mmCIF file of C-alpha atoms and ligand atoms in Angstrom:
data_model
loop_
_atom_site.group_PDB
_atom_site.id
_atom_site.type_symbol
_atom_site.label_atom_id
_atom_site.label_comp_id
_atom_site.label_asym_id
_atom_site.label_seq_id
_atom_site.Cartn_x
_atom_site.Cartn_y
_atom_site.Cartn_z
ATOM 1 C CA MET A 19 0.000 0.000 0.000
ATOM 2 C CA PRO A 20 1.626 3.308 -1.041
ATOM 3 C CA VAL A 21 1.422 6.463 1.049
ATOM 4 C CA HIS A 22 -0.015 9.888 0.295
ATOM 5 C CA VAL A 23 2.108 12.870 1.352
ATOM 6 C CA GLU A 24 0.791 16.369 2.052
ATOM 7 C CA ARG A 25 3.140 19.256 2.760
ATOM 8 C CA VAL A 26 2.392 21.866 5.420
ATOM 9 C CA GLU A 27 4.829 24.773 5.226
ATOM 10 C CA VAL A 28 5.434 26.257 8.668
ATOM 11 C CA GLU A 29 7.372 29.382 9.610
ATOM 12 C CA VAL A 30 10.005 28.741 12.278
ATOM 13 C CA ALA A 31 11.130 32.370 12.275
ATOM 14 C CA PRO A 32 10.403 35.236 9.875
ATOM 15 C CA GLY A 33 11.336 33.949 6.422
ATOM 16 C CA PHE A 34 12.589 30.598 7.801
ATOM 17 C CA ILE A 35 10.265 27.924 6.399
ATOM 18 C CA GLU A 36 10.253 24.236 7.300
ATOM 19 C CA ASN A 37 8.256 21.514 5.562
ATOM 20 C CA CYS A 38 6.081 19.453 7.892
ATOM 21 C CA TYR A 39 4.448 16.466 6.189
ATOM 22 C CA LEU A 40 1.169 14.697 6.833
ATOM 23 C CA VAL A 41 1.427 11.100 5.606
ATOM 24 C CA ASN A 42 -1.349 8.526 5.327
ATOM 25 C CA ASP A 43 -1.904 5.315 3.425
ATOM 26 C CA VAL A 44 -3.751 6.054 0.174
ATOM 27 C CA ALA A 45 -6.790 4.035 1.270
ATOM 28 C CA ASP A 46 -7.332 5.801 4.596
ATOM 29 C CA ALA A 47 -6.808 9.542 5.062
ATOM 30 C CA ARG A 48 -8.235 9.493 8.596
ATOM 31 C CA ARG A 49 -5.110 8.170 10.314
ATOM 32 C CA VAL A 50 -2.112 10.438 9.841
ATOM 33 C CA VAL A 51 1.585 10.269 10.623
ATOM 34 C CA VAL A 52 3.061 13.743 11.135
ATOM 35 C CA VAL A 53 6.691 14.081 10.060
ATOM 36 C CA ASP A 54 8.774 16.987 11.432
ATOM 37 C CA PRO A 55 6.253 19.333 13.081
ATOM 38 C CA GLY A 56 8.653 22.287 13.025
ATOM 39 C CA ALA A 57 6.478 25.205 14.161
ATOM 40 C CA GLN A 58 2.978 26.708 14.079
ATOM 41 C CA PRO A 59 0.958 23.864 15.640
ATOM 42 C CA GLU A 60 -2.272 25.728 14.798
ATOM 43 C CA ARG A 61 -1.410 25.482 11.113
ATOM 44 C CA ILE A 62 -0.726 21.750 11.413
ATOM 45 C CA HIS A 63 -3.987 21.223 13.312
ATOM 46 C CA ALA A 64 -5.876 23.089 10.609
ATOM 47 C CA ALA A 65 -4.341 20.852 7.928
ATOM 48 C CA LEU A 66 -5.223 17.771 9.988
ATOM 49 C CA GLY A 67 -8.854 18.879 10.089
ATOM 50 C CA GLY A 68 -9.704 16.673 13.048
ATOM 51 C CA ARG A 69 -8.007 13.550 11.719
ATOM 52 C CA THR A 70 -6.234 11.270 14.199
ATOM 53 C CA VAL A 71 -2.445 11.578 14.596
ATOM 54 C CA GLU A 72 -1.207 7.987 14.832
ATOM 55 C CA ARG A 73 2.348 9.006 15.547
ATOM 56 C CA ILE A 74 4.903 11.747 15.018
ATOM 57 C CA VAL A 75 8.211 10.991 13.331
ATOM 58 C CA LEU A 76 11.269 13.253 13.608
ATOM 59 C CA THR A 77 13.897 12.978 10.864
ATOM 60 C CA HIS A 78 16.503 14.454 13.241
ATOM 61 C CA ARG A 79 17.076 16.391 16.438
ATOM 62 C CA HIS A 80 16.988 19.987 15.154
ATOM 63 C CA PHE A 81 14.620 22.550 16.699
ATOM 64 C CA ASP A 82 13.263 23.682 13.330
ATOM 65 C CA HIS A 83 11.737 20.194 12.945
ATOM 66 C CA THR A 84 10.319 19.880 16.480
ATOM 67 C CA GLY A 85 8.885 23.305 17.396
ATOM 68 C CA ALA A 86 5.263 22.096 17.342
ATOM 69 C CA LEU A 87 6.037 18.735 18.922
ATOM 70 C CA SER A 88 4.961 19.501 22.506
ATOM 71 C CA ALA A 89 1.686 21.069 21.339
ATOM 72 C CA LEU A 90 0.815 18.040 19.198
ATOM 73 C CA VAL A 91 1.654 15.635 22.016
ATOM 74 C CA GLN A 92 -0.499 17.637 24.443
ATOM 75 C CA ALA A 93 -3.309 17.443 21.892
ATOM 76 C CA GLY A 94 -3.135 13.662 22.083
ATOM 77 C CA ALA A 95 -0.633 12.392 19.509
ATOM 78 C CA ALA A 96 0.371 8.955 20.670
ATOM 79 C CA GLU A 97 3.959 8.096 19.875
ATOM 80 C CA VAL A 98 7.023 10.176 18.973
ATOM 81 C CA VAL A 99 9.550 8.289 16.853
ATOM 82 C CA ALA A 100 13.168 9.234 16.153
ATOM 83 C CA HIS A 101 16.413 7.461 15.339
ATOM 84 C CA ALA A 102 18.097 6.058 18.432
ATOM 85 C CA LEU A 103 21.110 8.358 17.993
ATOM 86 C CA ASP A 104 19.043 11.582 17.910
ATOM 87 C CA ALA A 105 16.076 10.618 20.119
ATOM 88 C CA ASP A 106 17.306 12.053 23.439
ATOM 89 C CA ALA A 107 19.004 15.003 21.759
ATOM 90 C CA VAL A 108 15.620 16.354 20.646
ATOM 91 C CA CYS A 109 15.460 17.936 24.118
ATOM 92 C CA ASP A 110 19.110 18.984 24.230
ATOM 93 C CA PRO A 111 19.223 22.789 24.322
ATOM 94 C CA VAL A 112 22.550 23.076 22.520
ATOM 95 C CA THR A 113 22.861 20.312 19.916
ATOM 96 C CA SER A 114 19.192 20.655 18.918
ATOM 97 C CA GLY A 115 20.184 24.148 17.804
ATOM 98 C CA ALA A 116 17.470 25.742 19.931
ATOM 99 C CA VAL A 117 19.575 27.818 22.311
ATOM 100 C CA PRO A 118 21.930 29.110 19.602
ATOM 101 C CA HIS A 119 18.745 30.481 17.948
ATOM 102 C CA GLY A 120 17.340 31.926 21.178
ATOM 103 C CA LEU A 121 14.642 29.270 21.470
ATOM 104 C CA VAL A 122 13.716 26.550 23.957
ATOM 105 C CA PRO A 123 13.818 22.903 22.810
ATOM 106 C CA PRO A 124 10.734 20.686 23.250
ATOM 107 C CA SER A 125 10.269 19.183 26.696
ATOM 108 C CA THR A 126 8.827 16.083 25.028
ATOM 109 C CA PRO A 127 11.402 13.463 24.092
ATOM 110 C CA ALA A 128 10.975 10.762 21.494
ATOM 111 C CA THR A 129 9.141 7.840 23.065
ATOM 112 C CA ALA A 130 10.131 5.208 20.487
ATOM 113 C CA THR A 131 13.440 4.752 18.753
ATOM 114 C CA VAL A 132 14.163 3.199 15.376
ATOM 115 C CA GLU A 133 17.271 2.123 13.519
ATOM 116 C CA ASP A 134 18.264 1.501 9.933
ATOM 117 C CA GLY A 135 15.957 -1.018 8.268
ATOM 118 C CA ASP A 136 13.094 -0.619 10.752
ATOM 119 C CA TYR A 137 9.616 0.172 9.495
ATOM 120 C CA VAL A 138 7.301 2.923 10.703
ATOM 121 C CA PRO A 139 3.633 1.961 10.242
ATOM 122 C CA VAL A 140 1.389 4.445 8.400
ATOM 123 C CA GLY A 141 -2.114 3.013 8.594
ATOM 124 C CA SER A 142 -1.874 -0.136 6.476
ATOM 125 C CA ALA A 143 1.285 1.142 4.739
ATOM 126 C CA ARG A 144 4.789 1.519 6.114
ATOM 127 C CA LEU A 145 7.884 3.651 5.705
ATOM 128 C CA ARG A 146 11.356 2.136 5.850
ATOM 129 C CA VAL A 147 13.964 3.915 7.961
ATOM 130 C CA ILE A 148 17.174 4.695 6.083
ATOM 131 C CA HIS A 149 19.771 5.932 8.581
ATOM 132 C CA THR A 150 21.569 8.809 6.856
ATOM 133 C CA PRO A 151 24.081 10.348 9.303
ATOM 134 C CA GLY A 152 26.009 13.414 8.211
ATOM 135 C CA HIS A 153 23.734 16.391 8.967
ATOM 136 C CA THR A 154 23.394 14.973 12.479
ATOM 137 C CA VAL A 155 24.498 11.549 13.685
ATOM 138 C CA GLY A 156 20.895 10.354 14.048
ATOM 139 C CA SER A 157 19.475 11.811 10.827
ATOM 140 C CA MET A 158 17.214 9.471 8.914
ATOM 141 C CA CYS A 159 15.130 9.355 5.752
ATOM 142 C CA LEU A 160 11.763 7.616 5.415
ATOM 143 C CA TYR A 161 11.204 5.574 2.274
ATOM 144 C CA ASP A 162 8.019 4.234 0.704
ATOM 145 C CA GLU A 163 9.251 1.677 -1.809
ATOM 146 C CA GLU A 164 5.814 0.974 -3.268
ATOM 147 C CA GLY A 165 4.929 4.610 -3.876
ATOM 148 C CA ALA A 166 8.545 5.614 -4.709
ATOM 149 C CA VAL A 167 8.527 8.406 -2.140
ATOM 150 C CA LEU A 168 11.355 9.586 0.121
ATOM 151 C CA LEU A 169 11.039 11.987 3.041
ATOM 152 C CA SER A 170 14.631 13.215 3.218
ATOM 153 C CA GLY A 171 14.711 15.548 6.241
ATOM 154 C CA ASP A 172 17.790 17.772 6.052
ATOM 155 C CA THR A 173 19.926 15.154 4.276
ATOM 156 C CA LEU A 174 18.943 15.728 0.637
ATOM 157 C CA PHE A 175 17.500 18.958 -0.799
ATOM 158 C CA PHE A 176 16.758 20.229 -4.303
ATOM 159 C CA GLU A 177 20.199 20.307 -5.957
ATOM 160 C CA THR A 178 22.102 20.249 -2.672
ATOM 161 C CA CYS A 179 22.538 18.406 0.623
ATOM 162 C CA GLY A 180 22.328 19.340 4.284
ATOM 163 C CA ARG A 181 25.062 21.178 6.186
ATOM 164 C CA THR A 182 27.595 19.080 8.031
ATOM 165 C CA ASP A 183 29.049 21.794 10.299
ATOM 166 C CA PHE A 184 26.519 21.528 13.133
ATOM 167 C CA PRO A 185 27.240 19.441 16.283
ATOM 168 C CA THR A 186 27.522 15.708 15.385
ATOM 169 C CA GLY A 187 27.600 16.570 11.664
ATOM 170 C CA ASN A 188 30.185 14.749 9.554
ATOM 171 C CA ALA A 189 31.052 15.364 5.899
ATOM 172 C CA ARG A 190 32.364 11.843 5.249
ATOM 173 C CA GLN A 191 29.205 10.275 6.679
ATOM 174 C CA MET A 192 27.123 12.657 4.545
ATOM 175 C CA ARG A 193 28.920 11.467 1.388
ATOM 176 C CA GLU A 194 28.258 7.836 2.350
ATOM 177 C CA SER A 195 24.593 8.587 3.120
ATOM 178 C CA LEU A 196 24.157 10.323 -0.252
ATOM 179 C CA GLN A 197 25.723 7.313 -1.982
ATOM 180 C CA ARG A 198 23.046 5.127 -0.392
ATOM 181 C CA LEU A 199 20.246 7.442 -1.542
ATOM 182 C CA ALA A 200 21.751 7.478 -5.051
ATOM 183 C CA ARG A 201 20.911 3.781 -5.339
ATOM 184 C CA LEU A 202 17.160 4.376 -4.919
ATOM 185 C CA PRO A 203 15.041 4.265 -8.113
ATOM 186 C CA GLY A 204 15.402 7.452 -10.189
ATOM 187 C CA ARG A 205 11.651 8.037 -10.241
ATOM 188 C CA THR A 206 11.578 8.365 -6.438
ATOM 189 C CA VAL A 207 10.009 11.697 -5.437
ATOM 190 C CA VAL A 208 11.973 13.399 -2.668
ATOM 191 C CA HIS A 209 10.161 15.549 -0.086
ATOM 192 C CA PRO A 210 12.841 17.491 1.834
ATOM 193 C CA GLY A 211 12.727 19.324 5.159
ATOM 194 C CA HIS A 212 13.146 22.675 3.434
ATOM 195 C CA ASP A 213 12.560 24.053 -0.056
ATOM 196 C CA VAL A 214 10.883 22.304 -3.001
ATOM 197 C CA ASP A 215 10.525 18.642 -3.957
ATOM 198 C CA THR A 216 12.973 16.891 -6.254
ATOM 199 C CA THR A 217 13.602 13.365 -7.570
ATOM 200 C CA ILE A 218 16.511 10.963 -7.226
ATOM 201 C CA ALA A 219 17.003 11.129 -11.036
ATOM 202 C CA HIS A 220 17.230 14.940 -10.972
ATOM 203 C CA GLU A 221 19.751 14.874 -8.132
ATOM 204 C CA LEU A 222 21.847 12.245 -9.934
ATOM 205 C CA GLN A 223 21.928 14.528 -12.980
ATOM 206 C CA HIS A 224 22.206 17.977 -11.433
ATOM 207 C CA GLY A 225 22.401 17.828 -7.668
ATOM 208 C CA ALA A 226 23.994 16.373 -4.594
ATOM 209 C CA LEU A 227 23.876 12.785 -5.903
ATOM 210 C CA ARG A 228 26.011 13.516 -8.987
ATOM 211 C CA PRO A 229 28.914 11.065 -9.157
ATOM 212 C CA ARG A 230 32.038 12.908 -8.046
ATOM 213 C CA ASN A 231 34.883 13.156 -10.530
ATOM 214 C CA ALA A 232 37.807 10.927 -9.728
ATOM 215 C CA ASP A 233 40.552 13.134 -8.295
HETATM 216 ZN ZN1 LIG B 7 18.629 20.163 10.535
HETATM 217 ZN ZN1 LIG B 8 16.022 21.934 9.091
#
């Protein structure tokens, strides 16, 4: 069963937009998985329109992906899922990036951890966890093989990749993570944490997945 993905653009700070995604299996729009609720919980609630939040998934620890987390949990969202290596750090004032930006991190930690190869249920569908360290050590992408859809967090963007100069970032790990994503089918639609959608084929041709020249 493939998934349906709906983008909700939220404003973390003036001009600083993050893409939150509402994901459901194509046969049942009533049960939703919220990926990266970065800010503006009222906007996310409006997009949900009263539908049930099955779980929240965080692609990584950064504050611009978790700003609406506490509000959604208080409103009744059941489970908060993150990679084991970033799960606790969601609440870390420094490495979440919150304090350096004058903000407070969420008080709500992830309540369930996943690792590479695990599956996150989405109604009757499921997303496979691809651990993609580099932007942070616990960064992950979520992959729907059947629907050829990738939620890439801050690992892969339109014609570029995520920064590796934040705490726990690592340029070598980022290169290895991008090499893994380059092996996904070209038709895979990529929904990133910021900016517009892309595809694996486009990134292989023009972007961050281009084979590097031998040097
Ligand atoms: Zn980030
Ligand atoms: Zn981000």
